[in-house]
CSV table of C-alpha atoms and ligand atoms in Angstrom, one decimal:
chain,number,residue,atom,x,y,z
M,1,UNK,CA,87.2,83.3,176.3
M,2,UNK,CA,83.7,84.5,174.8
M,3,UNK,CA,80.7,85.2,177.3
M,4,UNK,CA,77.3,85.0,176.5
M,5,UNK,CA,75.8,88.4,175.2
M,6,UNK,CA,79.3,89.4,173.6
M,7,UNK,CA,79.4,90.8,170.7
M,8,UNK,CA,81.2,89.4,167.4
M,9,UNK,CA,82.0,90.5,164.0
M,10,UNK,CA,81.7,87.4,161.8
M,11,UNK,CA,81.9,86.4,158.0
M,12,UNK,CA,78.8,83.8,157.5
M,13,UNK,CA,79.8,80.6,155.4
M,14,UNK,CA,77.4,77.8,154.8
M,15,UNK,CA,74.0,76.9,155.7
M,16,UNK,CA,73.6,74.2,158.0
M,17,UNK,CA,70.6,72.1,158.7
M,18,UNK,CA,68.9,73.6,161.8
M,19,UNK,CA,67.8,77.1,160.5
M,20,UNK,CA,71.2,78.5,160.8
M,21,UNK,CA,74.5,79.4,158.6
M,22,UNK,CA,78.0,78.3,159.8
M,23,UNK,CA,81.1,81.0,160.9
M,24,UNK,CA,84.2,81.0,162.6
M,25,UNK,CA,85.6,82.7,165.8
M,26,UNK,CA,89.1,82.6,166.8
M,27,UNK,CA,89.0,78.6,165.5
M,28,UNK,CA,86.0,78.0,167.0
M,29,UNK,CA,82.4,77.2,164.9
M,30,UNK,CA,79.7,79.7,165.6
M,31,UNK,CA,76.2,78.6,164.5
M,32,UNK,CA,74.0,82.1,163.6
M,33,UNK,CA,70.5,82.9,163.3
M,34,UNK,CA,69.2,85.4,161.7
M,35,UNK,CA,72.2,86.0,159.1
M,36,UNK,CA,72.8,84.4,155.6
M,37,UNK,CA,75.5,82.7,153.7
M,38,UNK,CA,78.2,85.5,152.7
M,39,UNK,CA,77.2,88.1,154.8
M,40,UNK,CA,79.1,89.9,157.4
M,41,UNK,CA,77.1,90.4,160.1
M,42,UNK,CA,77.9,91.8,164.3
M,43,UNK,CA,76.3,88.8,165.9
M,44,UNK,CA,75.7,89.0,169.9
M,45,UNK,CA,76.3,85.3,171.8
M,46,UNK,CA,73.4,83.4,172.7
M,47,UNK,CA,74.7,80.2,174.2
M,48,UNK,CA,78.3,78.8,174.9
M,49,UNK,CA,79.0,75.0,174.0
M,50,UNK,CA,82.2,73.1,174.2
M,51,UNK,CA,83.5,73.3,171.0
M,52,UNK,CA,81.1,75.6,169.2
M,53,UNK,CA,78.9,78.8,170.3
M,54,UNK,CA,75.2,80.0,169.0
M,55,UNK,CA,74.9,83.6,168.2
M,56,UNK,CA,72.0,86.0,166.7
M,57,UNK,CA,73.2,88.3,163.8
M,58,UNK,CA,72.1,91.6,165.3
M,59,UNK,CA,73.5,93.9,162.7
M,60,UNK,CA,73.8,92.8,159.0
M,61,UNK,CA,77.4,95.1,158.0
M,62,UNK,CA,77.7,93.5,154.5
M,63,UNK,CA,73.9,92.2,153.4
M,64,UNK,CA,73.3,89.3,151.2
M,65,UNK,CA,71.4,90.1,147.5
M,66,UNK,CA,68.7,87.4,148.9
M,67,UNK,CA,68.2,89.3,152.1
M,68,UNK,CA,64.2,90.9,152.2
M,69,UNK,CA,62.1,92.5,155.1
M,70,UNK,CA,60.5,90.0,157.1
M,71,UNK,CA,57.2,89.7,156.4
M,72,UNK,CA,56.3,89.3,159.9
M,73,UNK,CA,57.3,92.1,162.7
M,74,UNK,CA,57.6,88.9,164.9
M,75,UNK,CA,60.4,87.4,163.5
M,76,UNK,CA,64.1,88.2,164.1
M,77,UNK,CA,66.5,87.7,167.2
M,78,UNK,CA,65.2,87.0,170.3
M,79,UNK,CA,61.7,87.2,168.9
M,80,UNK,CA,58.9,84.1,167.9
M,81,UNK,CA,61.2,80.5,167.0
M,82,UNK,CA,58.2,79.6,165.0
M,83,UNK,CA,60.4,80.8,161.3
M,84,UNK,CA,64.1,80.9,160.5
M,85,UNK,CA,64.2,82.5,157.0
M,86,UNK,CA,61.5,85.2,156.7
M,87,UNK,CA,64.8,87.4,156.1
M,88,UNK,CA,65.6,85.2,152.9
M,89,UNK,CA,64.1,85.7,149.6
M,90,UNK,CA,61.7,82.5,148.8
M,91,UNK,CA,64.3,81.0,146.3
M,92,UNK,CA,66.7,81.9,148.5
M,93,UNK,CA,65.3,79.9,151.0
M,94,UNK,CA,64.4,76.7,148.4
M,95,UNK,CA,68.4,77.4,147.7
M,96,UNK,CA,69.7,76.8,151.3
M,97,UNK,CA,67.0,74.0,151.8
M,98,UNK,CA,68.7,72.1,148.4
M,99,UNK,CA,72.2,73.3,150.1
M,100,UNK,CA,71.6,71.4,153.4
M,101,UNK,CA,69.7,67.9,151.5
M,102,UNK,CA,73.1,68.1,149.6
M,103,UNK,CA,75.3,68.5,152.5
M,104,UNK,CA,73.6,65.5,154.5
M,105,UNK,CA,73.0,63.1,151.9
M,106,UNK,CA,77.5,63.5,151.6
M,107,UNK,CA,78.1,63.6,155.1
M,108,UNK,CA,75.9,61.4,156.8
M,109,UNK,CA,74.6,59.2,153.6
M,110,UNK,CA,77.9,58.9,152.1
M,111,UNK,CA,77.1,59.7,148.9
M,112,UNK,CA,79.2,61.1,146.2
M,113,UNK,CA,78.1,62.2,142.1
M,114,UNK,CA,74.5,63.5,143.8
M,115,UNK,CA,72.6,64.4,141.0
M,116,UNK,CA,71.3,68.9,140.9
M,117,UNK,CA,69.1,68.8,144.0
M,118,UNK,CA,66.0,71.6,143.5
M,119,UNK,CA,63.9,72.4,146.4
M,120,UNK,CA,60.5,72.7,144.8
M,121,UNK,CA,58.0,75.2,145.5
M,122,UNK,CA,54.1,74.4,146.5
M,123,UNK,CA,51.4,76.6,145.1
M,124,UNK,CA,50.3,79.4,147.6
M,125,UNK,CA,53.4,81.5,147.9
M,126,UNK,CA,55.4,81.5,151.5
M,127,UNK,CA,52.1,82.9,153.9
M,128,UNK,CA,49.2,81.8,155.1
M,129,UNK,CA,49.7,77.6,154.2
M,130,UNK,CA,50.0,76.1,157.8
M,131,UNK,CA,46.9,73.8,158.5
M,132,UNK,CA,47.8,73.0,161.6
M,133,UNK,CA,49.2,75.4,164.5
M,134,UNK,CA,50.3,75.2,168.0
M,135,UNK,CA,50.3,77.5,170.4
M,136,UNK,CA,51.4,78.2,173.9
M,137,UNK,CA,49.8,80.1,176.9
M,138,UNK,CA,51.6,82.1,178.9
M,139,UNK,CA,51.2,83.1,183.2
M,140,UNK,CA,48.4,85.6,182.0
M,141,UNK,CA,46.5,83.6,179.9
M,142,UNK,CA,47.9,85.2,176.7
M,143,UNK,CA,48.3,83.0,173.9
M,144,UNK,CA,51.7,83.4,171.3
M,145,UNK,CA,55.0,81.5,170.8
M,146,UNK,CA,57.5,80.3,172.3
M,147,UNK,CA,60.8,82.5,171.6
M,148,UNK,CA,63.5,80.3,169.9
M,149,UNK,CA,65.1,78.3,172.3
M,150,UNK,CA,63.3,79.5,175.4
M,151,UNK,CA,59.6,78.1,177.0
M,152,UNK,CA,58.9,82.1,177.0
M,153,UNK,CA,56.0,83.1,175.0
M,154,UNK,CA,55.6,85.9,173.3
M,155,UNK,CA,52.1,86.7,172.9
M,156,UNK,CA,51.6,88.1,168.8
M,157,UNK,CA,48.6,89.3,166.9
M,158,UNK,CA,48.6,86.8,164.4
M,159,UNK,CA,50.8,84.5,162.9
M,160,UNK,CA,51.6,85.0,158.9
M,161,UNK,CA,52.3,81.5,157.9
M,162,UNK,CA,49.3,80.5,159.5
M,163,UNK,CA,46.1,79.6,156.9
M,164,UNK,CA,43.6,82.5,157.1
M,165,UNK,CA,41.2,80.6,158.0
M,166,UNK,CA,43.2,79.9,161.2
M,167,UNK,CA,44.2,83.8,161.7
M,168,UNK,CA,40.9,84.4,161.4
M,169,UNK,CA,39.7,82.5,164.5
M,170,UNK,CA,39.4,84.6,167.8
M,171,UNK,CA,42.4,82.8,169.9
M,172,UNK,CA,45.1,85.4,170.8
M,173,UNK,CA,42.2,88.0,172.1
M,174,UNK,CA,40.9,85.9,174.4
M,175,UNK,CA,42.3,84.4,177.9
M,176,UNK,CA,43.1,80.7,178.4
M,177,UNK,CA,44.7,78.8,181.8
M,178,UNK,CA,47.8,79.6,182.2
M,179,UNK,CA,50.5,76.8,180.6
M,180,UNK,CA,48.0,75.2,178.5
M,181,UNK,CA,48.7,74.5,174.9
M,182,UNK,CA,46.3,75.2,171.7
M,183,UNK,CA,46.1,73.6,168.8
M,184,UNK,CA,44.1,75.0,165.9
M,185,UNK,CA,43.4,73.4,162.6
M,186,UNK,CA,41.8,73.9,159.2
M,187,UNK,CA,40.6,71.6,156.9
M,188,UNK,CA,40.9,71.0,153.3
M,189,UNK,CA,37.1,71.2,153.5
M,190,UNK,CA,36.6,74.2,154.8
M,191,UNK,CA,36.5,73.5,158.5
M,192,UNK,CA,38.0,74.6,161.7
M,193,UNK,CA,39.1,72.9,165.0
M,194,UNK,CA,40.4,73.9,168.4
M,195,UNK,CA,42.0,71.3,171.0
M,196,UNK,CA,43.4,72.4,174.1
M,197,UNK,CA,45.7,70.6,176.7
M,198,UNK,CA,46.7,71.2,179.9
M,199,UNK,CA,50.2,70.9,178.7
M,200,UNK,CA,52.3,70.3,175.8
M,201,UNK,CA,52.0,66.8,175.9
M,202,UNK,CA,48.8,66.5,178.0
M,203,UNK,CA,45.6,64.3,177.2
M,204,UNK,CA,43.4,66.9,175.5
M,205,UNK,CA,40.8,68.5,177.5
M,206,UNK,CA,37.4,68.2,177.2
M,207,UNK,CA,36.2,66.6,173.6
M,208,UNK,CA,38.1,66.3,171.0
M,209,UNK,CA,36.5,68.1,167.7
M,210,UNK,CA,36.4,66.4,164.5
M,211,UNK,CA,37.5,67.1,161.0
M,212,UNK,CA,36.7,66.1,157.5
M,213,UNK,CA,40.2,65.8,155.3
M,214,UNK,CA,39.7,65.1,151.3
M,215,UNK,CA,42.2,64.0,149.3
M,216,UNK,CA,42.1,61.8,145.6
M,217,UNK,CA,38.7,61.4,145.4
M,218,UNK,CA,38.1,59.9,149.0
M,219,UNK,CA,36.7,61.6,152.5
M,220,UNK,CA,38.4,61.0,156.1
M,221,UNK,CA,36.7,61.7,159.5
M,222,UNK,CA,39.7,62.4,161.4
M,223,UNK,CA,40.3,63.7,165.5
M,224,UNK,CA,41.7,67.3,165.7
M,225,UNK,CA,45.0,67.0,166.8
M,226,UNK,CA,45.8,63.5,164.5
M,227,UNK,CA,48.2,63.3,161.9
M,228,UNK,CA,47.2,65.2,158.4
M,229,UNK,CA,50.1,66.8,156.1
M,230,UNK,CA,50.6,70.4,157.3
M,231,UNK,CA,50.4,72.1,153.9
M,232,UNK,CA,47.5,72.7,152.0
M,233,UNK,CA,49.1,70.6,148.9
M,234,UNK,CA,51.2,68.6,150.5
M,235,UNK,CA,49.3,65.6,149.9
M,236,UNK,CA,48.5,65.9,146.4
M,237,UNK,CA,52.3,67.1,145.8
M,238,UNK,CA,53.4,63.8,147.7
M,239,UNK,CA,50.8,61.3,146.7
M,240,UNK,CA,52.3,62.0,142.9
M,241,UNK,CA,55.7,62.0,143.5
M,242,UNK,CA,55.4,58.3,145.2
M,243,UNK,CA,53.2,56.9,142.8
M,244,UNK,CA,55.3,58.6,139.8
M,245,UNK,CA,58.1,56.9,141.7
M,246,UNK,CA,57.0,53.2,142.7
M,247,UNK,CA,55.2,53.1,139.0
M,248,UNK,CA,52.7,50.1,140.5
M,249,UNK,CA,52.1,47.5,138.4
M,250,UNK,CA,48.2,46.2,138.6
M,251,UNK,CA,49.4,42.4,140.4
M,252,UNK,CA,51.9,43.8,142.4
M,253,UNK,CA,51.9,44.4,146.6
M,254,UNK,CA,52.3,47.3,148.3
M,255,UNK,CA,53.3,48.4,152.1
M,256,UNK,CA,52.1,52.1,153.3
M,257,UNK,CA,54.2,51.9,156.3
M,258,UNK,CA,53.9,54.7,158.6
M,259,UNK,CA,50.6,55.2,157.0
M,260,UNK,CA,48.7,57.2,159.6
M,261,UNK,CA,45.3,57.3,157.8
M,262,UNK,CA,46.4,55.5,154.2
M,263,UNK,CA,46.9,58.6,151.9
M,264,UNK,CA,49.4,56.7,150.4
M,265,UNK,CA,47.7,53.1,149.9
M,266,UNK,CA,44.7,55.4,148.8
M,267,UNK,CA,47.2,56.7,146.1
M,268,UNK,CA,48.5,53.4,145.1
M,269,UNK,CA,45.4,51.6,145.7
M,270,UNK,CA,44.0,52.1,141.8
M,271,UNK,CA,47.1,50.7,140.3
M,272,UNK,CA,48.3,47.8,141.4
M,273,UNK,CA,47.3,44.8,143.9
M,274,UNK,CA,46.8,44.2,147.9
M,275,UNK,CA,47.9,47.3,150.1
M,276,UNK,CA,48.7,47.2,153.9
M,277,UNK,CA,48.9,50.5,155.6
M,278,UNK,CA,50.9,49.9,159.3
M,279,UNK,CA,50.1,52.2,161.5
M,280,UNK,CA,50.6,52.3,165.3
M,281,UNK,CA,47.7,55.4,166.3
M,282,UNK,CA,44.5,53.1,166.4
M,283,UNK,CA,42.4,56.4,166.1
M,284,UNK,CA,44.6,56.9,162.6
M,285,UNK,CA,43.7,53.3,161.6
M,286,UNK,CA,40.2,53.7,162.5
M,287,UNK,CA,39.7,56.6,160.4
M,288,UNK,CA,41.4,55.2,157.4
M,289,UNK,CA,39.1,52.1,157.3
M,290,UNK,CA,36.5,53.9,157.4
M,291,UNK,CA,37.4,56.7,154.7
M,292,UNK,CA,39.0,53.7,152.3
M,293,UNK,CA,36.3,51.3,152.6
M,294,UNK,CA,35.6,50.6,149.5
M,295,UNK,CA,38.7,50.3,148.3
M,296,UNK,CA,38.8,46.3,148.7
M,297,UNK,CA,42.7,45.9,148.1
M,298,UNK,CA,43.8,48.2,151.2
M,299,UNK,CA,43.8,46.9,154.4
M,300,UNK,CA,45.1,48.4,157.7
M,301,UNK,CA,47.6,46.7,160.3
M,302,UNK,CA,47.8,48.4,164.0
M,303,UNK,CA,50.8,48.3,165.3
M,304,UNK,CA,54.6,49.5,165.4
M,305,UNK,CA,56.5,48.7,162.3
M,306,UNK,CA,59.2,47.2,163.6
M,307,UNK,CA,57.0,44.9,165.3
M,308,UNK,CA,54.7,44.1,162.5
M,309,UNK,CA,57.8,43.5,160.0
M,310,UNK,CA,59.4,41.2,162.4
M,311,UNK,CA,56.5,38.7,162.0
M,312,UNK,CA,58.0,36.3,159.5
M,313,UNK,CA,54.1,35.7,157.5
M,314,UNK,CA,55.1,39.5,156.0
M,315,UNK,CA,57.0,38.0,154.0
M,316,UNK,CA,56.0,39.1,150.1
M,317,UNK,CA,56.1,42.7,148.7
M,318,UNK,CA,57.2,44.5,145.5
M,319,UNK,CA,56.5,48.3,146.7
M,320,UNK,CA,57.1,50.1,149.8
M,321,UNK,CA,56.2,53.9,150.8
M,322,UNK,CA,57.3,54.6,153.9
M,323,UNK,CA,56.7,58.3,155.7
M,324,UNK,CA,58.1,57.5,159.4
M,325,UNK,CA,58.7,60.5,161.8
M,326,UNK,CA,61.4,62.9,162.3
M,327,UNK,CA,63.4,60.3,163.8
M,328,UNK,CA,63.5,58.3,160.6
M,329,UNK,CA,62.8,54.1,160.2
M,330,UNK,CA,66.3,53.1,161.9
M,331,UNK,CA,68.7,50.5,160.8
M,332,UNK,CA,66.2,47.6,161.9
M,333,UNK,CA,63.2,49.0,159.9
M,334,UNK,CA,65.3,49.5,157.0
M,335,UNK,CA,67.0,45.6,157.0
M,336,UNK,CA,63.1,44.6,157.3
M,337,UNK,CA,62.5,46.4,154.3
M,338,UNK,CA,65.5,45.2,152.6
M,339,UNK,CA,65.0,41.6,153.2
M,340,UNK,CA,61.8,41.5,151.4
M,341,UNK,CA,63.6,42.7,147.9
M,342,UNK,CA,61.0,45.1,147.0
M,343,UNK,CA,61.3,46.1,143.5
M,344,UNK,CA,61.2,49.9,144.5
M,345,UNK,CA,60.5,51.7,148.2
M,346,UNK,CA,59.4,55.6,148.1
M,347,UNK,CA,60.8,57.0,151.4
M,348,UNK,CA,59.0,60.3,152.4
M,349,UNK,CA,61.2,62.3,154.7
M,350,UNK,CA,60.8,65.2,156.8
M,351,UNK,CA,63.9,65.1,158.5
M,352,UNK,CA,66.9,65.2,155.8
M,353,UNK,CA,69.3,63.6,158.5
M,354,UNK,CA,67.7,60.9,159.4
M,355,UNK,CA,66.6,60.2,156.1
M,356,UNK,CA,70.4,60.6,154.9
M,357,UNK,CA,71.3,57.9,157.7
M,358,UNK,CA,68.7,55.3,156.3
M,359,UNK,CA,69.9,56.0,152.6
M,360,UNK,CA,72.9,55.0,154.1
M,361,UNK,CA,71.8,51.7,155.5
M,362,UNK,CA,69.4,50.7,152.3
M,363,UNK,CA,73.0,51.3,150.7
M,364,UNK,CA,75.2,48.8,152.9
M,365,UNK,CA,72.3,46.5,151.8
M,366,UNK,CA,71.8,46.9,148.1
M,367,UNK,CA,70.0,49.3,147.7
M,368,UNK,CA,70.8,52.9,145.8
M,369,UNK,CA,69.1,56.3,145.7
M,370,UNK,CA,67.6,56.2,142.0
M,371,UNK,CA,65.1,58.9,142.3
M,372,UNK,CA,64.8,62.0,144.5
M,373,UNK,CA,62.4,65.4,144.7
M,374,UNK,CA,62.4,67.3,147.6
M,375,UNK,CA,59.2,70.1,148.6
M,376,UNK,CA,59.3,73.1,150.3
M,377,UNK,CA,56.2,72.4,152.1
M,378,UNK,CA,57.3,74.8,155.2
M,379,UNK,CA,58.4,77.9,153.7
M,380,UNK,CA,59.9,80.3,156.2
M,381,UNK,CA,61.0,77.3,158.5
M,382,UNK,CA,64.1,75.3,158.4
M,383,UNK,CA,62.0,72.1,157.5
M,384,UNK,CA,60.7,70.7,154.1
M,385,UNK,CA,60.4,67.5,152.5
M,386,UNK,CA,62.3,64.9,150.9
M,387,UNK,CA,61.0,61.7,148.9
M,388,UNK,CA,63.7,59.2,147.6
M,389,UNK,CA,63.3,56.7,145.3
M,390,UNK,CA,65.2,53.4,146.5
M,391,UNK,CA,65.6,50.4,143.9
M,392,UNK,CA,67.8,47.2,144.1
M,393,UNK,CA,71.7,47.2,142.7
F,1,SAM,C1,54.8,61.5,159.2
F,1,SAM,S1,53.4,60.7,159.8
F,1,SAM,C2,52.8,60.1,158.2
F,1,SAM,C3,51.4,59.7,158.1
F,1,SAM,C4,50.8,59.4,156.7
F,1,SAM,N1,51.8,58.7,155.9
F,1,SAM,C5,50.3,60.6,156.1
F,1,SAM,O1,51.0,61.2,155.2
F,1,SAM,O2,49.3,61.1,156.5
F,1,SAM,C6,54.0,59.4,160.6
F,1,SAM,C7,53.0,58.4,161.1
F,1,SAM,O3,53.7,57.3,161.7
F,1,SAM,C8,53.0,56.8,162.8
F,1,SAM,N2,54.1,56.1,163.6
F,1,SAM,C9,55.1,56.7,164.4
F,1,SAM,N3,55.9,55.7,164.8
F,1,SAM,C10,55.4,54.5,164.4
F,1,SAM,C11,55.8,53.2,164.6
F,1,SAM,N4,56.9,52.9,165.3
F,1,SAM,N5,55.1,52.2,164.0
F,1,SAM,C12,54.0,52.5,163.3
F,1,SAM,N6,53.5,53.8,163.0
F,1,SAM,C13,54.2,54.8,163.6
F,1,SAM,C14,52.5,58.1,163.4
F,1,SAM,O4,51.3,57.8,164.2
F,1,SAM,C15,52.1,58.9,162.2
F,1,SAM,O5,50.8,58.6,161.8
């Protein structure tokens, strides 16, 4: 029997999605941080599970050619959770991304002959590209990070993956109330905000700041703390792909569903005919009718997809983005979709499983996966993201 803190000598297989790599231990599956595919590593136990244990390579005995020093003295085991692969090279870490996209869209999406999946790189390098930060205040009032896994914080003096103009703002010097949460963000425009809660997911206190976004030609007004895409080219990056995917036609209609302030149906708009943006954050939909009025083919439905799709006057539509959150659109989003016989549906994904799930549904209903780039627009982390082109059989 192996108890926490022991100490293992393990031969690291796969990458798995999570921000870890896959070994084995006396039969059992050990998930570790901190190592890389074919290494051997002494890892020390961090948590015990029936039927599989976590662990923290510790010691790297046989290191990987893609292992580097991790740019930040923060990251490593037992240190900040905010980044799992500073101690991979950046292709490396593209690699492993590709490797688990692969690995769910077989398992969990059930498909076989994928074409070469390529994690593509954003301009900017691996540092400084987070536009939007969160962090945590600890029982002094110091602000830091949460250590993986734990609701310790451990306070830092700046955080590397963060945009400069956000390292540059005077947050971790100062105190704050102990618990509360910060979230810092800088625009595309050149602007800064700071929103603090009492709590993680706490009203904010006091007002809430406002920022100007630009994107394609167009302006939004939006509340600190709404939805914007995290990296600095993100948008742009994404806005392409889905537009190079749908390839609108000028009478055709479009759905932006999940379309938090209509980047999307401001994207689309240009080319083809009416666009509805559903979106269920009225301070989202607000902001996007104001920053897209006067584009007169996009309008903007409040309310929760599901809902909206279920009323039966939605009944025409030839192009569908949707961008739904980590937990994906689920099996009754996805028949909603499917019902309609859209000529093509751009799927924006920032969860590879659940994204593999609902390629799995559109499949038991007709549709395949004809088209498919995936982003590393969260270098350093686990995450990045995945656009799919869906078209009928
Ligand atoms: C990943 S964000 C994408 C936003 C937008 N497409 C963009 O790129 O800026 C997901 C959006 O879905 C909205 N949302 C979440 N669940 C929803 C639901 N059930 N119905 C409608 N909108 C929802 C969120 O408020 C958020 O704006």
């Amino acid at each position: 029997m192996t108890a926490p803190s022991e100490s293992l000598e393990l031969e690291v297989g796969a990458v798995a999605h999570g921000g870890f790599c896959v070994a084995r231990h006396e039969g059992q599956a050990v998930f570790v941080r901190h190592a890389l595919p074919g290494e051997r590593v002494r890892a020390v136990v961090t948590e015990r599970r029936k039927g599989f244990l976590r662990a923290d390579a510790v010691e790297i005995l046989l290191p990987s050619p893609d292992r580097v020093i991790p740019p930040c003295p923060f990251a490593g085991p037992g240190a900040c959770g905010g980044c799992d692969w500073q101690h991979a090279s950046w292709d490396a870490q593209r690699r492993m991304k590709a490797d688990v996209l692969a690995e769910q869209l077989t398992r969990l999406g059930g498909l076989s002959d994928l074409p070469d999946i390529t994690v593509e790189a954003l301009p900017g390098g691996p540092l400084s590209w987070r536009t939007r930060v969160q962090y945590a205040v600890d029982g002094a009032g110091h602000a830091g990070f949460h250590r993986h896994r734990s609701s310790e914080v451990l306070p830092v003096d700046r955080c590397r993956i963060a945009h400069p103009a956000i390292q540059a703002l005077p947050l971790l010097e100062r105190q704050w109330p102990p618990g509360s949460v910060i979230e810092a963000a800088a625009s595309s425009t050149g602007e800064t905000a700071v929103l603090t809660r009492g709590s993680r997911t706490g009203p904010p206190s006091g007002p809430v700041p406002k920022l100007r976004e630009r994107a394609g030609g167009h302006e939004w007004t939006l509340d600190a703390g709404g939805f914007w895409q995290v990296h600095p080219r993100a948008v742009e990056a994404f806005t392409g792909t889905v537009v190079e995917q749908l390839a609108p036609e000028p009478a055709e209609r479009a759905w932006d569903l999940y379309g938090g302030a209509g980047v999307f149906a401001a994207a689309l708009a240009p080319h083809c005919g009416p666009v509805t943006v559903v979106e269920s954050d009225h301070r989202a939909v607000a902001a996007g009718r104001r920053a897209l009025s006067g584009l007169t083919n996009v309008t903007f439905a409040r309310g929760d997809v599901a809902q909206v799709l279920g009323n039966p006057r939605w009944r025409r539509v030839d192009l569908v983005v949707l961008d739904p959150p980590r937990s994906g659109a689920g099996r009754a989003v996805v028949e909603a979709i499917a019902a309609r016989a859209p000529r093509a549906v751009s799927y924006v994904a920032c969860d590879p499983a659940a994204f593999a799930r609902d390629v799995r549904t559109f499949g038991e209903l007709g549709f395949d996966l004809t088209g498919l780039r995936a982003f590393d627009s969260f270098p350093m982390t686990q995450h990045f993201e995945t656009i799919g082109r869906l078209t009928p059989r």
